[in-house]
mmCIF file with all atom_site columns, C-alpha atoms in Angstrom:
data_model
loop_
_atom_site.group_PDB
_atom_site.id
_atom_site.type_symbol
_atom_site.label_atom_id
_atom_site.label_alt_id
_atom_site.label_comp_id
_atom_site.label_asym_id
_atom_site.label_entity_id
_atom_site.label_seq_id
_atom_site.pdbx_PDB_ins_code
_atom_site.Cartn_x
_atom_site.Cartn_y
_atom_site.Cartn_z
_atom_site.occupancy
_atom_site.B_iso_or_equiv
_atom_site.pdbx_formal_charge
_atom_site.auth_seq_id
_atom_site.auth_comp_id
_atom_site.auth_asym_id
_atom_site.auth_atom_id
_atom_site.pdbx_PDB_model_num
ATOM 1   C CA . UNK A 1 1   ? 16.084  -14.711 -23.489 1.00 63.00 ? 1   UNK A CA 1
ATOM 2   C CA . UNK A 1 2   ? 16.499  -11.779 -21.020 1.00 64.00 ? 2   UNK A CA 1
ATOM 3   C CA . UNK A 1 3   ? 12.966  -11.317 -19.851 1.00 59.00 ? 3   UNK A CA 1
ATOM 4   C CA . UNK A 1 4   ? 12.814  -15.014 -19.016 1.00 67.00 ? 4   UNK A CA 1
ATOM 5   C CA . UNK A 1 5   ? 15.902  -14.861 -17.028 1.00 68.00 ? 5   UNK A CA 1
ATOM 6   C CA . UNK A 1 6   ? 14.821  -11.908 -15.107 1.00 56.00 ? 6   UNK A CA 1
ATOM 7   C CA . UNK A 1 7   ? 11.405  -13.499 -14.297 1.00 58.00 ? 7   UNK A CA 1
ATOM 8   C CA . UNK A 1 8   ? 13.309  -16.544 -12.969 1.00 66.00 ? 8   UNK A CA 1
ATOM 9   C CA . UNK A 1 9   ? 15.780  -14.527 -11.108 1.00 62.00 ? 9   UNK A CA 1
ATOM 10  C CA . UNK A 1 10  ? 12.958  -12.754 -9.184  1.00 58.00 ? 10  UNK A CA 1
ATOM 11  C CA . UNK A 1 11  ? 10.389  -15.675 -9.160  1.00 60.00 ? 11  UNK A CA 1
ATOM 12  C CA . UNK A 1 12  ? 8.715   -15.832 -5.722  1.00 56.00 ? 12  UNK A CA 1
ATOM 13  C CA . UNK A 1 13  ? 9.453   -12.038 -4.918  1.00 56.00 ? 13  UNK A CA 1
ATOM 14  C CA . UNK A 1 14  ? 6.957   -9.228  -4.876  1.00 57.00 ? 14  UNK A CA 1
ATOM 15  C CA . UNK A 1 15  ? 8.727   -7.675  -7.771  1.00 54.00 ? 15  UNK A CA 1
ATOM 16  C CA . UNK A 1 16  ? 7.391   -10.292 -10.307 1.00 49.00 ? 16  UNK A CA 1
ATOM 17  C CA . UNK A 1 17  ? 4.028   -10.102 -8.929  1.00 53.00 ? 17  UNK A CA 1
ATOM 18  C CA . UNK A 1 18  ? 3.991   -6.165  -9.390  1.00 53.00 ? 18  UNK A CA 1
ATOM 19  C CA . UNK A 1 19  ? 5.570   -6.147  -12.694 1.00 52.00 ? 19  UNK A CA 1
ATOM 20  C CA . UNK A 1 20  ? 3.268   -8.705  -14.309 1.00 53.00 ? 20  UNK A CA 1
ATOM 21  C CA . UNK A 1 21  ? -0.137  -7.290  -12.513 1.00 64.00 ? 21  UNK A CA 1
ATOM 22  C CA . UNK A 1 22  ? -1.999  -5.068  -14.939 1.00 82.00 ? 22  UNK A CA 1
ATOM 23  C CA . UNK A 1 23  ? -2.825  -1.713  -13.107 1.00 86.00 ? 23  UNK A CA 1
ATOM 24  C CA . UNK A 1 24  ? -6.188  -0.244  -13.348 1.00 90.00 ? 24  UNK A CA 1
ATOM 25  C CA . UNK A 1 25  ? -4.618  3.378   -13.176 1.00 91.00 ? 25  UNK A CA 1
ATOM 26  C CA . UNK A 1 26  ? -5.009  5.745   -10.500 1.00 95.00 ? 26  UNK A CA 1
ATOM 27  C CA . UNK A 1 27  ? -8.047  5.861   -8.196  1.00 96.00 ? 27  UNK A CA 1
ATOM 28  C CA . UNK A 1 28  ? -9.010  8.016   -5.171  1.00 97.00 ? 28  UNK A CA 1
ATOM 29  C CA . UNK A 1 29  ? -8.964  6.109   -1.940  1.00 97.00 ? 29  UNK A CA 1
ATOM 30  C CA . UNK A 1 30  ? -12.836 6.417   -1.786  1.00 97.00 ? 30  UNK A CA 1
ATOM 31  C CA . UNK A 1 31  ? -13.119 4.032   -4.840  1.00 97.00 ? 31  UNK A CA 1
ATOM 32  C CA . UNK A 1 32  ? -10.871 1.408   -3.147  1.00 97.00 ? 32  UNK A CA 1
ATOM 33  C CA . UNK A 1 33  ? -13.997 -0.838  -2.128  1.00 96.00 ? 33  UNK A CA 1
ATOM 34  C CA . UNK A 1 34  ? -15.011 -1.037  -5.767  1.00 96.00 ? 34  UNK A CA 1
ATOM 35  C CA . UNK A 1 35  ? -11.671 -2.294  -6.879  1.00 95.00 ? 35  UNK A CA 1
ATOM 36  C CA . UNK A 1 36  ? -10.768 -5.340  -4.346  1.00 95.00 ? 36  UNK A CA 1
ATOM 37  C CA . UNK A 1 37  ? -8.573  -7.680  -6.125  1.00 94.00 ? 37  UNK A CA 1
ATOM 38  C CA . UNK A 1 38  ? -7.349  -5.023  -8.603  1.00 95.00 ? 38  UNK A CA 1
ATOM 39  C CA . UNK A 1 39  ? -3.876  -3.558  -8.896  1.00 95.00 ? 39  UNK A CA 1
ATOM 40  C CA . UNK A 1 40  ? -3.945  0.231   -8.735  1.00 96.00 ? 40  UNK A CA 1
ATOM 41  C CA . UNK A 1 41  ? -2.217  3.533   -7.734  1.00 96.00 ? 41  UNK A CA 1
ATOM 42  C CA . UNK A 1 42  ? -4.484  4.825   -4.858  1.00 97.00 ? 42  UNK A CA 1
ATOM 43  C CA . UNK A 1 43  ? -4.495  8.468   -3.993  1.00 97.00 ? 43  UNK A CA 1
ATOM 44  C CA . UNK A 1 44  ? -5.429  10.636  -0.887  1.00 97.00 ? 44  UNK A CA 1
ATOM 45  C CA . UNK A 1 45  ? -4.197  13.067  1.801   1.00 97.00 ? 45  UNK A CA 1
ATOM 46  C CA . UNK A 1 46  ? -2.574  10.966  4.510   1.00 97.00 ? 46  UNK A CA 1
ATOM 47  C CA . UNK A 1 47  ? -4.364  12.005  7.968   1.00 96.00 ? 47  UNK A CA 1
ATOM 48  C CA . UNK A 1 48  ? -2.101  9.689   10.092  1.00 95.00 ? 48  UNK A CA 1
ATOM 49  C CA . UNK A 1 49  ? 0.695   7.055   10.018  1.00 96.00 ? 49  UNK A CA 1
ATOM 50  C CA . UNK A 1 50  ? -0.272  4.948   13.284  1.00 95.00 ? 50  UNK A CA 1
ATOM 51  C CA . UNK A 1 51  ? 2.072   2.386   14.631  1.00 96.00 ? 51  UNK A CA 1
ATOM 52  C CA . UNK A 1 52  ? 0.368   -0.424  16.600  1.00 95.00 ? 52  UNK A CA 1
ATOM 53  C CA . UNK A 1 53  ? 1.836   -2.316  19.592  1.00 96.00 ? 53  UNK A CA 1
ATOM 54  C CA . UNK A 1 54  ? 3.393   -5.011  17.384  1.00 96.00 ? 54  UNK A CA 1
ATOM 55  C CA . UNK A 1 55  ? 5.062   -2.492  15.313  1.00 96.00 ? 55  UNK A CA 1
ATOM 56  C CA . UNK A 1 56  ? 2.825   -2.627  12.379  1.00 97.00 ? 56  UNK A CA 1
ATOM 57  C CA . UNK A 1 57  ? 2.040   0.807   10.627  1.00 97.00 ? 57  UNK A CA 1
ATOM 58  C CA . UNK A 1 58  ? -1.449  1.767   9.250   1.00 96.00 ? 58  UNK A CA 1
ATOM 59  C CA . UNK A 1 59  ? -1.559  4.773   6.782   1.00 97.00 ? 59  UNK A CA 1
ATOM 60  C CA . UNK A 1 60  ? -4.955  6.246   7.380   1.00 95.00 ? 60  UNK A CA 1
ATOM 61  C CA . UNK A 1 61  ? -6.782  8.457   4.843   1.00 97.00 ? 61  UNK A CA 1
ATOM 62  C CA . UNK A 1 62  ? -9.623  9.302   7.490   1.00 95.00 ? 62  UNK A CA 1
ATOM 63  C CA . UNK A 1 63  ? -9.703  10.571  10.730  1.00 91.00 ? 63  UNK A CA 1
ATOM 64  C CA . UNK A 1 64  ? -11.638 7.453   11.949  1.00 88.00 ? 64  UNK A CA 1
ATOM 65  C CA . UNK A 1 65  ? -9.940  4.625   10.644  1.00 82.00 ? 65  UNK A CA 1
ATOM 66  C CA . UNK A 1 66  ? -12.938 2.404   11.382  1.00 82.00 ? 66  UNK A CA 1
ATOM 67  C CA . UNK A 1 67  ? -15.199 4.203   9.011   1.00 87.00 ? 67  UNK A CA 1
ATOM 68  C CA . UNK A 1 68  ? -12.571 4.587   6.268   1.00 92.00 ? 68  UNK A CA 1
ATOM 69  C CA . UNK A 1 69  ? -13.041 3.028   2.913   1.00 95.00 ? 69  UNK A CA 1
ATOM 70  C CA . UNK A 1 70  ? -9.438  2.202   2.632   1.00 97.00 ? 70  UNK A CA 1
ATOM 71  C CA . UNK A 1 71  ? -6.117  2.072   4.399   1.00 95.00 ? 71  UNK A CA 1
ATOM 72  C CA . UNK A 1 72  ? -2.333  0.943   3.685   1.00 97.00 ? 72  UNK A CA 1
ATOM 73  C CA . UNK A 1 73  ? -0.547  -1.346  5.940   1.00 97.00 ? 73  UNK A CA 1
ATOM 74  C CA . UNK A 1 74  ? 3.259   -1.826  6.460   1.00 98.00 ? 74  UNK A CA 1
ATOM 75  C CA . UNK A 1 75  ? 4.106   -4.786  8.559   1.00 97.00 ? 75  UNK A CA 1
ATOM 76  C CA . UNK A 1 76  ? 6.661   -4.385  11.154  1.00 97.00 ? 76  UNK A CA 1
ATOM 77  C CA . UNK A 1 77  ? 9.444   -6.259  9.271   1.00 96.00 ? 77  UNK A CA 1
ATOM 78  C CA . UNK A 1 78  ? 9.381   -3.816  6.497   1.00 97.00 ? 78  UNK A CA 1
ATOM 79  C CA . UNK A 1 79  ? 8.800   -0.523  8.372   1.00 97.00 ? 79  UNK A CA 1
ATOM 80  C CA . UNK A 1 80  ? 12.485  0.497   8.688   1.00 96.00 ? 80  UNK A CA 1
ATOM 81  C CA . UNK A 1 81  ? 12.836  0.353   4.844   1.00 96.00 ? 81  UNK A CA 1
ATOM 82  C CA . UNK A 1 82  ? 10.319  3.242   4.678   1.00 96.00 ? 82  UNK A CA 1
ATOM 83  C CA . UNK A 1 83  ? 12.101  5.867   7.042   1.00 95.00 ? 83  UNK A CA 1
ATOM 84  C CA . UNK A 1 84  ? 10.257  8.494   8.818   1.00 94.00 ? 84  UNK A CA 1
ATOM 85  C CA . UNK A 1 85  ? 6.715   8.082   7.664   1.00 95.00 ? 85  UNK A CA 1
ATOM 86  C CA . UNK A 1 86  ? 5.459   11.355  9.473   1.00 92.00 ? 86  UNK A CA 1
ATOM 87  C CA . UNK A 1 87  ? 6.967   13.265  6.449   1.00 95.00 ? 87  UNK A CA 1
ATOM 88  C CA . UNK A 1 88  ? 3.950   12.220  4.640   1.00 96.00 ? 88  UNK A CA 1
ATOM 89  C CA . UNK A 1 89  ? 1.184   13.308  7.183   1.00 96.00 ? 89  UNK A CA 1
ATOM 90  C CA . UNK A 1 90  ? -0.950  15.938  5.742   1.00 97.00 ? 90  UNK A CA 1
ATOM 91  C CA . UNK A 1 91  ? 0.217   15.499  2.281   1.00 97.00 ? 91  UNK A CA 1
ATOM 92  C CA . UNK A 1 92  ? -1.486  13.928  -0.664  1.00 97.00 ? 92  UNK A CA 1
ATOM 93  C CA . UNK A 1 93  ? 0.287   10.376  -1.321  1.00 97.00 ? 93  UNK A CA 1
ATOM 94  C CA . UNK A 1 94  ? -0.089  7.559   -3.674  1.00 97.00 ? 94  UNK A CA 1
ATOM 95  C CA . UNK A 1 95  ? 0.073   4.211   -2.685  1.00 97.00 ? 95  UNK A CA 1
ATOM 96  C CA . UNK A 1 96  ? 0.605   1.362   -5.484  1.00 96.00 ? 96  UNK A CA 1
ATOM 97  C CA . UNK A 1 97  ? -0.174  -2.281  -5.199  1.00 96.00 ? 97  UNK A CA 1
ATOM 98  C CA . UNK A 1 98  ? -2.985  -5.028  -5.065  1.00 96.00 ? 98  UNK A CA 1
ATOM 99  C CA . UNK A 1 99  ? -6.155  -3.761  -3.190  1.00 97.00 ? 99  UNK A CA 1
ATOM 100 C CA . UNK A 1 100 ? -7.149  -6.587  -0.745  1.00 96.00 ? 100 UNK A CA 1
ATOM 101 C CA . UNK A 1 101 ? -9.821  -7.144  1.734   1.00 95.00 ? 101 UNK A CA 1
ATOM 102 C CA . UNK A 1 102 ? -9.082  -7.639  5.665   1.00 93.00 ? 102 UNK A CA 1
ATOM 103 C CA . UNK A 1 103 ? -11.974 -8.117  7.805   1.00 90.00 ? 103 UNK A CA 1
ATOM 104 C CA . UNK A 1 104 ? -14.163 -6.704  5.080   1.00 89.00 ? 104 UNK A CA 1
ATOM 105 C CA . UNK A 1 105 ? -12.169 -3.547  4.939   1.00 91.00 ? 105 UNK A CA 1
ATOM 106 C CA . UNK A 1 106 ? -10.148 -2.646  1.575   1.00 95.00 ? 106 UNK A CA 1
ATOM 107 C CA . UNK A 1 107 ? -6.452  -2.185  2.285   1.00 96.00 ? 107 UNK A CA 1
ATOM 108 C CA . UNK A 1 108 ? -2.949  -2.417  0.505   1.00 97.00 ? 108 UNK A CA 1
ATOM 109 C CA . UNK A 1 109 ? -0.174  -4.046  1.784   1.00 97.00 ? 109 UNK A CA 1
ATOM 110 C CA . UNK A 1 110 ? 3.186   -2.061  1.318   1.00 97.00 ? 110 UNK A CA 1
ATOM 111 C CA . UNK A 1 111 ? 6.547   -4.003  1.564   1.00 97.00 ? 111 UNK A CA 1
ATOM 112 C CA . UNK A 1 112 ? 8.580   -1.671  -0.549  1.00 96.00 ? 112 UNK A CA 1
ATOM 113 C CA . UNK A 1 113 ? 9.140   2.285   -0.440  1.00 96.00 ? 113 UNK A CA 1
ATOM 114 C CA . UNK A 1 114 ? 8.630   2.354   -4.126  1.00 95.00 ? 114 UNK A CA 1
ATOM 115 C CA . UNK A 1 115 ? 5.155   1.572   -3.548  1.00 96.00 ? 115 UNK A CA 1
ATOM 116 C CA . UNK A 1 116 ? 4.578   5.065   -1.736  1.00 97.00 ? 116 UNK A CA 1
ATOM 117 C CA . UNK A 1 117 ? 5.052   8.345   -3.039  1.00 96.00 ? 117 UNK A CA 1
ATOM 118 C CA . UNK A 1 118 ? 4.142   12.104  -2.337  1.00 92.00 ? 118 UNK A CA 1
#
């Protein structure tokens, strides 16, 4: 059937993981530590889009990223797809995907512009 063919065509891509993951809905970024492992839409006002020396971009929801309960990450290979990220700074944004933990900090890796909206 069509669904089986679609899953076969997109097997191994992020699209299947996102399409088959059940979202817990929309949560504020401050609630992210309670939802590691869940797929969600996380909202907050973007304070900064910081680009590291390696080209990775960190979307920060707090002035001090070290004390922040959540951040979103765009790896260097995917940054160009997102265009000028400064247009989101100072605005409420929503990032959608799986909340993971990196060095005991909740984060979400964004690989597709559809995961970020204003």
